[in-house]
Short mmCIF file of C-alpha atoms in Angstrom, two decimals:
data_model
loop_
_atom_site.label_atom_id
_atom_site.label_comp_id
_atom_site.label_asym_id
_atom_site.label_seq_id
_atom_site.Cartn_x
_atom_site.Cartn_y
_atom_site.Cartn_z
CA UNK O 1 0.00 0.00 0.00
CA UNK O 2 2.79 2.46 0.77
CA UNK O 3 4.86 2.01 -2.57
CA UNK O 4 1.27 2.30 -4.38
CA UNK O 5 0.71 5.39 -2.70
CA UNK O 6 4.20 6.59 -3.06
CA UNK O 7 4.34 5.84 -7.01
CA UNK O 8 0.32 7.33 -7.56
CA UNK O 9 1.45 10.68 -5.49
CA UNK O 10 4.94 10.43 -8.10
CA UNK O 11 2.99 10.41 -10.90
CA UNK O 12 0.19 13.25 -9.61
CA UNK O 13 3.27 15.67 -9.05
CA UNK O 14 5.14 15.33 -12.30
CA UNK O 15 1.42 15.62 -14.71
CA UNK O 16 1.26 18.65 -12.50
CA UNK O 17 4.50 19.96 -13.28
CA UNK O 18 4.17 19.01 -17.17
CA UNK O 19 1.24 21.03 -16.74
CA UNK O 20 1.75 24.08 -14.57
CA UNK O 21 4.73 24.30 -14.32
CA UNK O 22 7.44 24.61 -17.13
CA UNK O 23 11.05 24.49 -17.18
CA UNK O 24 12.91 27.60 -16.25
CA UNK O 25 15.24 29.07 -18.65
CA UNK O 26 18.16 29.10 -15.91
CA UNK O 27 18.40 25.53 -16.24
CA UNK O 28 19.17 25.28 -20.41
CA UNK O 29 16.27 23.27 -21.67
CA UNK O 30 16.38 19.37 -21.49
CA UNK O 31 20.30 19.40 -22.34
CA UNK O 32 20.42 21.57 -18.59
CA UNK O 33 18.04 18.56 -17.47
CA UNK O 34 20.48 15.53 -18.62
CA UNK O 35 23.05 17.53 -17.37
CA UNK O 36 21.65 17.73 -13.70
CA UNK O 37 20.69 14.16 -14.24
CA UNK O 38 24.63 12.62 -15.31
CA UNK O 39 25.91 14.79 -12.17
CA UNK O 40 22.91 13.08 -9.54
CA UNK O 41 23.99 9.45 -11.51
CA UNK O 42 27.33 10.28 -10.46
CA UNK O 43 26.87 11.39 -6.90
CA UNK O 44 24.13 8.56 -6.18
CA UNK O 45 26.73 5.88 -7.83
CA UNK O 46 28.10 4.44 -4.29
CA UNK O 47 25.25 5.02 -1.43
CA UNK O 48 25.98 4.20 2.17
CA UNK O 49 23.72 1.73 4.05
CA UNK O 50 23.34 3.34 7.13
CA UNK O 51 22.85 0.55 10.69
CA UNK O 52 18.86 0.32 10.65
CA UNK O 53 18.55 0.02 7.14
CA UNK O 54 18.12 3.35 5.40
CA UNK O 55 20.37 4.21 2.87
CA UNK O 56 22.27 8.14 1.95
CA UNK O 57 24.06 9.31 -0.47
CA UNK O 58 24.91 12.55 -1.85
CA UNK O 59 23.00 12.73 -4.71
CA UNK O 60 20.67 15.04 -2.75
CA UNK O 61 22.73 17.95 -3.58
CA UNK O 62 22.03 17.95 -7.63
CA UNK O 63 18.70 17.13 -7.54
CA UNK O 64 18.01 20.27 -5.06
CA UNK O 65 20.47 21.84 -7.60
CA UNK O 66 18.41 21.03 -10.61
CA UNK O 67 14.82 21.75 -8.49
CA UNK O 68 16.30 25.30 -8.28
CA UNK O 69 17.66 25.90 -11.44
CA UNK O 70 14.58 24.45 -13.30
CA UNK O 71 11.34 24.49 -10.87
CA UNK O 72 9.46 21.12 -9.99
CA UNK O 73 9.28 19.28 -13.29
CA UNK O 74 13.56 19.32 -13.09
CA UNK O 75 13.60 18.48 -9.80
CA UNK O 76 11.53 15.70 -10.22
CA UNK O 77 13.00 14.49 -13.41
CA UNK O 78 16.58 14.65 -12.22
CA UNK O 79 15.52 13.02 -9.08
CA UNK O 80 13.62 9.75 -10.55
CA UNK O 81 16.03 9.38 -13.21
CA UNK O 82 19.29 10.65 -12.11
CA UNK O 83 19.47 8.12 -8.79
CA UNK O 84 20.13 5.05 -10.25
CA UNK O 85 22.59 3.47 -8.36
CA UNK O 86 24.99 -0.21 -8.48
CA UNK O 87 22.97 -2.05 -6.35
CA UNK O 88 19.55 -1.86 -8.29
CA UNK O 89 22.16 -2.64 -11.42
CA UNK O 90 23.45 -5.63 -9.92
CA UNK O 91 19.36 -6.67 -8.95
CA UNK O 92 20.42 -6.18 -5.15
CA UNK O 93 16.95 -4.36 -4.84
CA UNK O 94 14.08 -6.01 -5.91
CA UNK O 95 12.07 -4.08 -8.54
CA UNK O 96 9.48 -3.01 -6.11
CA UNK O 97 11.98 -1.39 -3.99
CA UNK O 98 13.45 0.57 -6.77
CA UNK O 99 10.32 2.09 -8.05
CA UNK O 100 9.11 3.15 -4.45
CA UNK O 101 13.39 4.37 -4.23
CA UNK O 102 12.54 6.35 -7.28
CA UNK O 103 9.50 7.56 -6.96
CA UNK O 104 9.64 8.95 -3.31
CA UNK O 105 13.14 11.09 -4.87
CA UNK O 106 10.83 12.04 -7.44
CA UNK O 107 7.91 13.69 -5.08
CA UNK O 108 11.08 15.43 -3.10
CA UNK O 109 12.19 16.92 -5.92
CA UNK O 110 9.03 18.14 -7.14
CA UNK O 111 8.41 19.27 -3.68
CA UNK O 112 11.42 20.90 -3.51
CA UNK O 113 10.68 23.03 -6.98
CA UNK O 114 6.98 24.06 -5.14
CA UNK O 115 8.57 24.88 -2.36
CA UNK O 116 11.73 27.60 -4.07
CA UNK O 117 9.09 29.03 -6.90
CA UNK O 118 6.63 30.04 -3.90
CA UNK O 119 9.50 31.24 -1.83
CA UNK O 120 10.63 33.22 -4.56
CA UNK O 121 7.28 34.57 -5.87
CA UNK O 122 7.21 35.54 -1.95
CA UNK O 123 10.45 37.37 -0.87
CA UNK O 124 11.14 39.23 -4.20
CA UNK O 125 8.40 38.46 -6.85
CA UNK O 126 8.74 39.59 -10.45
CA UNK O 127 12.45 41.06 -9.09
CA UNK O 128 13.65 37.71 -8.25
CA UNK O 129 17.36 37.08 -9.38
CA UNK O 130 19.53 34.16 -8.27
CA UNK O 131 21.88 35.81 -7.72
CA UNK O 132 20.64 37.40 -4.33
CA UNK O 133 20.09 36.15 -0.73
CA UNK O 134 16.62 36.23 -0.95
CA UNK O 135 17.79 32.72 -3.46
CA UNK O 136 19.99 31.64 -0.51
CA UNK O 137 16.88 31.65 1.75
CA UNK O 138 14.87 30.18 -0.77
CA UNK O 139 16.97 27.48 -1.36
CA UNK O 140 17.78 26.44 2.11
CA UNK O 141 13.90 26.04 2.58
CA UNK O 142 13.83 24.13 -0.46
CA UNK O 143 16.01 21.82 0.55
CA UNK O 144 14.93 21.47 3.68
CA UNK O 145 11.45 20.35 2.42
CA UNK O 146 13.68 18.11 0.39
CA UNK O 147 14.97 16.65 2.84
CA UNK O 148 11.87 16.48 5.15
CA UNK O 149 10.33 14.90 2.34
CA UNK O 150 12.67 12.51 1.75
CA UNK O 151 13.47 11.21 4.94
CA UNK O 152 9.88 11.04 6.26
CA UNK O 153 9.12 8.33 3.39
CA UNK O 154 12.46 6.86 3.70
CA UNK O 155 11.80 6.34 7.62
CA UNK O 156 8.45 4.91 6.87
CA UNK O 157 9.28 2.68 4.60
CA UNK O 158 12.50 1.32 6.61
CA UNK O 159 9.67 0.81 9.71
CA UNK O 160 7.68 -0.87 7.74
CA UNK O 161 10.29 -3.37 6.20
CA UNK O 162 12.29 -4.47 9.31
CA UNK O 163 9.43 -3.57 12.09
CA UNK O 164 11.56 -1.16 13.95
CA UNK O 165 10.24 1.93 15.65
CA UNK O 166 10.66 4.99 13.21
CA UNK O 167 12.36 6.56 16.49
CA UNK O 168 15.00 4.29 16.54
CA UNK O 169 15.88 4.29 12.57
CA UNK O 170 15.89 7.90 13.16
CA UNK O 171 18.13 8.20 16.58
CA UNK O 172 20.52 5.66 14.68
CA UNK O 173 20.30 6.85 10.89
CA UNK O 174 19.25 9.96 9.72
CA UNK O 175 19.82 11.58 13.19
CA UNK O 176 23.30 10.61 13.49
CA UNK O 177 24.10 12.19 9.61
CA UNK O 178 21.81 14.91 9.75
CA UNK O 179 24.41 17.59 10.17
CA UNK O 180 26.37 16.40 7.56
CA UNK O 181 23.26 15.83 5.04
CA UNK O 182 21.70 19.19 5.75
CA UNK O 183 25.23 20.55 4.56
CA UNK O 184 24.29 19.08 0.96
CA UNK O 185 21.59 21.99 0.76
CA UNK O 186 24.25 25.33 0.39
CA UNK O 187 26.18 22.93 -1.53
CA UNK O 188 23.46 22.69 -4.03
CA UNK O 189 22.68 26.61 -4.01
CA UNK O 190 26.95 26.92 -4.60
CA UNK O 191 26.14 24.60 -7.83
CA UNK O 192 23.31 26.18 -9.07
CA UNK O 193 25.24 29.49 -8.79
CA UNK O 194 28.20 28.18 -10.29
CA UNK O 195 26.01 26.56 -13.43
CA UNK O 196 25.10 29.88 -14.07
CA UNK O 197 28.16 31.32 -14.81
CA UNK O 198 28.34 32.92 -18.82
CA UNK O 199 29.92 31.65 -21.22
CA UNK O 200 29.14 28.17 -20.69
CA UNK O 201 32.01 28.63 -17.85
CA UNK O 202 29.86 27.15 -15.51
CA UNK O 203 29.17 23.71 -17.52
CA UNK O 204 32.83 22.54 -17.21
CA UNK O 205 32.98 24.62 -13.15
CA UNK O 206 29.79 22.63 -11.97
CA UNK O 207 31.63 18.95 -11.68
CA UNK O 208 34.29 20.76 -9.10
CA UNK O 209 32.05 20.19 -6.74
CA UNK O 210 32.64 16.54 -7.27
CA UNK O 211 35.49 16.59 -4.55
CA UNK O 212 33.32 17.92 -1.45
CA UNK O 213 30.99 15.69 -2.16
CA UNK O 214 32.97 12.62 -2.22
CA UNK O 215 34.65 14.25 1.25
CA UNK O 216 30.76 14.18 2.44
CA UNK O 217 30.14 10.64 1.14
CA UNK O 218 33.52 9.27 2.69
CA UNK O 219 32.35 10.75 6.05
CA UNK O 220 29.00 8.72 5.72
CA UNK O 221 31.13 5.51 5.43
CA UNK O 222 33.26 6.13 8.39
CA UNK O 223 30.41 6.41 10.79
CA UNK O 224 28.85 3.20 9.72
CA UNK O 225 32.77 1.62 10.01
CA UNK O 226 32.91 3.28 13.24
CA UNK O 227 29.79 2.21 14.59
CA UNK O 228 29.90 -1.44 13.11
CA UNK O 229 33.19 -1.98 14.89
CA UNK O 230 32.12 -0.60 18.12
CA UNK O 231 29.09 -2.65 18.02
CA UNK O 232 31.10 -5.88 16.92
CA UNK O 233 33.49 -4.81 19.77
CA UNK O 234 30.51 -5.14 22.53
CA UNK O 235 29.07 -8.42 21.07
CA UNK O 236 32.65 -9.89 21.47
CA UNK O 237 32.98 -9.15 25.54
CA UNK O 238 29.61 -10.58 25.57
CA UNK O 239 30.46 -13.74 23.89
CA UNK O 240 33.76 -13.78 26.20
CA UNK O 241 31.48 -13.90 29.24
CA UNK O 242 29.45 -16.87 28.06
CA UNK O 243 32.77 -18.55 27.20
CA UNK O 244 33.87 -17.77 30.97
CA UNK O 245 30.53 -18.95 32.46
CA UNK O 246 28.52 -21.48 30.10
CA UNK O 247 26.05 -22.54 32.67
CA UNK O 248 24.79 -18.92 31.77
CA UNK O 249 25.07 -18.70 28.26
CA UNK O 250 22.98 -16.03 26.74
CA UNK O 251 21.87 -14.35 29.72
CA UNK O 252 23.26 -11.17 29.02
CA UNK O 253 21.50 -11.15 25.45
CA UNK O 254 18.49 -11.73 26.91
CA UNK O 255 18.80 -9.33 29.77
CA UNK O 256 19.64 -6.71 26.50
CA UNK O 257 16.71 -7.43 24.95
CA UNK O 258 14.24 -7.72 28.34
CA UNK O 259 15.74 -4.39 28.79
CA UNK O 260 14.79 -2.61 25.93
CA UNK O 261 11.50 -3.87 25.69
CA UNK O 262 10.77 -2.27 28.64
CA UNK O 263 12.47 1.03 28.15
CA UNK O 264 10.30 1.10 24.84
CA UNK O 265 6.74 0.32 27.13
CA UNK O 266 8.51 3.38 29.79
CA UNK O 267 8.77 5.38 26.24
CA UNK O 268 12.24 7.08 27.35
CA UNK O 269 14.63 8.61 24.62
CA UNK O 270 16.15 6.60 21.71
CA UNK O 271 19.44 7.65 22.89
CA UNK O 272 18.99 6.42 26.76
CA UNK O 273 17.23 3.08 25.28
CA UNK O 274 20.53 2.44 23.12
CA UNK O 275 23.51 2.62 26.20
CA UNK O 276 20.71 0.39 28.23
CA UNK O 277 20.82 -2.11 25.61
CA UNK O 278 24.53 -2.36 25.35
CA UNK O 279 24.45 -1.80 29.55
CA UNK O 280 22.16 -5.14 29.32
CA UNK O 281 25.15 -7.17 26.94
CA UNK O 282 27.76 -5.59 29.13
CA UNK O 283 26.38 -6.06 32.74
CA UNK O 284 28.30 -9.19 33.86
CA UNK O 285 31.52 -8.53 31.91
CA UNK O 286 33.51 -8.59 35.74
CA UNK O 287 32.81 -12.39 35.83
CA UNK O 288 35.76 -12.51 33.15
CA UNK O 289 37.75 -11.83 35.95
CA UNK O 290 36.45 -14.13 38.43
CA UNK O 291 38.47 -17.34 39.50
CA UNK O 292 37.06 -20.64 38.36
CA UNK O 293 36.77 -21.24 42.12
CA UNK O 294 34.82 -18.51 42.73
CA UNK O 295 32.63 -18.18 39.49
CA UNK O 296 32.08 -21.71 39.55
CA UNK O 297 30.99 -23.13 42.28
#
């Protein structure tokens, strides 16, 4: 039900953009469009799987990019056709999984669009020029409805896959690269700017941008290294206290899990419910030091 919502909503936004909304001339026509599109392919070529599931990469920034430039038909052009990335190549995704991928990117982009023409049309009206902070504010709102949008659907559709609490997916996911992906949204104002430069200047300036980006994406991958190895770093002093004590083998699993079920009924923070759960794995890790004497009797 949620990827045939998802893809009816997809399609709804981008007849309404054929129709109401044409492509602005910033943007250079549909050559400006597969532009946009080859630099998102790019960008969204090696995403990051993130702990609970969800997946980033920072192919955000040209699709906000290309929603500026070119209003909400770009945006949602670039964005359902300029994410493909290895994994639905290689069939890693199954096919319903990429057209609910694509089609939630599209309705962000298109949202995105809406959301920098009214801004626009607001703060400056027919005196509008890009070149002005009133664009700066109206692209930081535009990619933060990005953003919103695109996380919201992403987080729903992670909690409804595994079963996890949206809260968690969040405190473990999207809140722990938030920073780092709402920094994608002056990068995409930079490239927009830059695109415009004359004399087809900013065609060959544009890819520059390829090297923060990467910086960005290589920062994603070092917080899931970090956190996998901390995480695999825990499970082993478990497994070395059921290796000290058999008789109770599991026992500090289960306390783990016992644990956060009921910090999850007490409702506390995502963050407090996290350390408990690791507390729970970690709680008899002195009986490594025990004598046999002692621990076994």
């Amino acid at each position: 039900r949620l990827i045939v919502a998802t893809v009816a909503v997809a399609i709804l936004g981008i007849a309404a953009a054929i129709a109401l909304f044409p492509l602005r001339p910033e943007i250079d026509g549909l050559a400006g469009v597969a532009y946009w599109m080859a630099l998102a392919l790019a960008a969204s070529a090696m995403p990051v799987q993130l702990p609970r599931g969800s997946v980033v990469s920072v192919g955000a920034a040209p699709v906000i990019g290309a929603a500026i430039l070119g209003g909400p038909l770009a945006g949602a052009a670039v964005g359902i056709l300029g994410t493909v990335d290895l994994r639905e190549i290689r069939g890693r995704i199954p096919w319903y999984g990429t057209l609910f991928n694509h089609a939630e990117l599209a309705i962000s982009g298109f949202a995105a669009g809406i959301a920098f023409t009214a801004m626009a049309n607001l703060l400056a009206g027919a005196s509008f020029t890009f070149f002005s902070p009133e664009s700066f504010l109206a692209a930081l709102i535009a990619g933060m409805v990005f953003l919103a949008t695109n996380w919201s659907l992403t987080l729903l559709a992670v909690a409804t896959r595994t079963g996890a609490p949206i809260q968690a997916i969040w405190s473990q996911d999207a809140g722990a690269v938030a920073i780092s992906v709402v920094g994608l949204v002056p990068l995409a104002w930079l490239m927009a700017q830059t695109f415009l430069l004359p004399n087809g200047l900013g065609w060959w300036a544009t890819p520059l941008f390829a090297v923060p980006l990467f910086t960005t994406r290589v920062a994603y991958a070092r917080y899931v290294e970090t956190r996998e190895l901390f995480e695999q770093t825990i499970e082993a002093l478990s497994k070395a206290v059921d290796a000290r004590d058999p008789y109770t083998r599991n026992h500090p699993s289960r306390v783990s899990h016992i644990a956060e079920a009921m910090c999850r009924v007490m409702r506390l923070p995502e963050n407090e419910i996290e350390r408990i759960k690791w507390a729970g794995l970690l709680h008899d890790i002195g009986k490594i030091g025990i004598r046999d004497n002692v621990l076994l009797k």
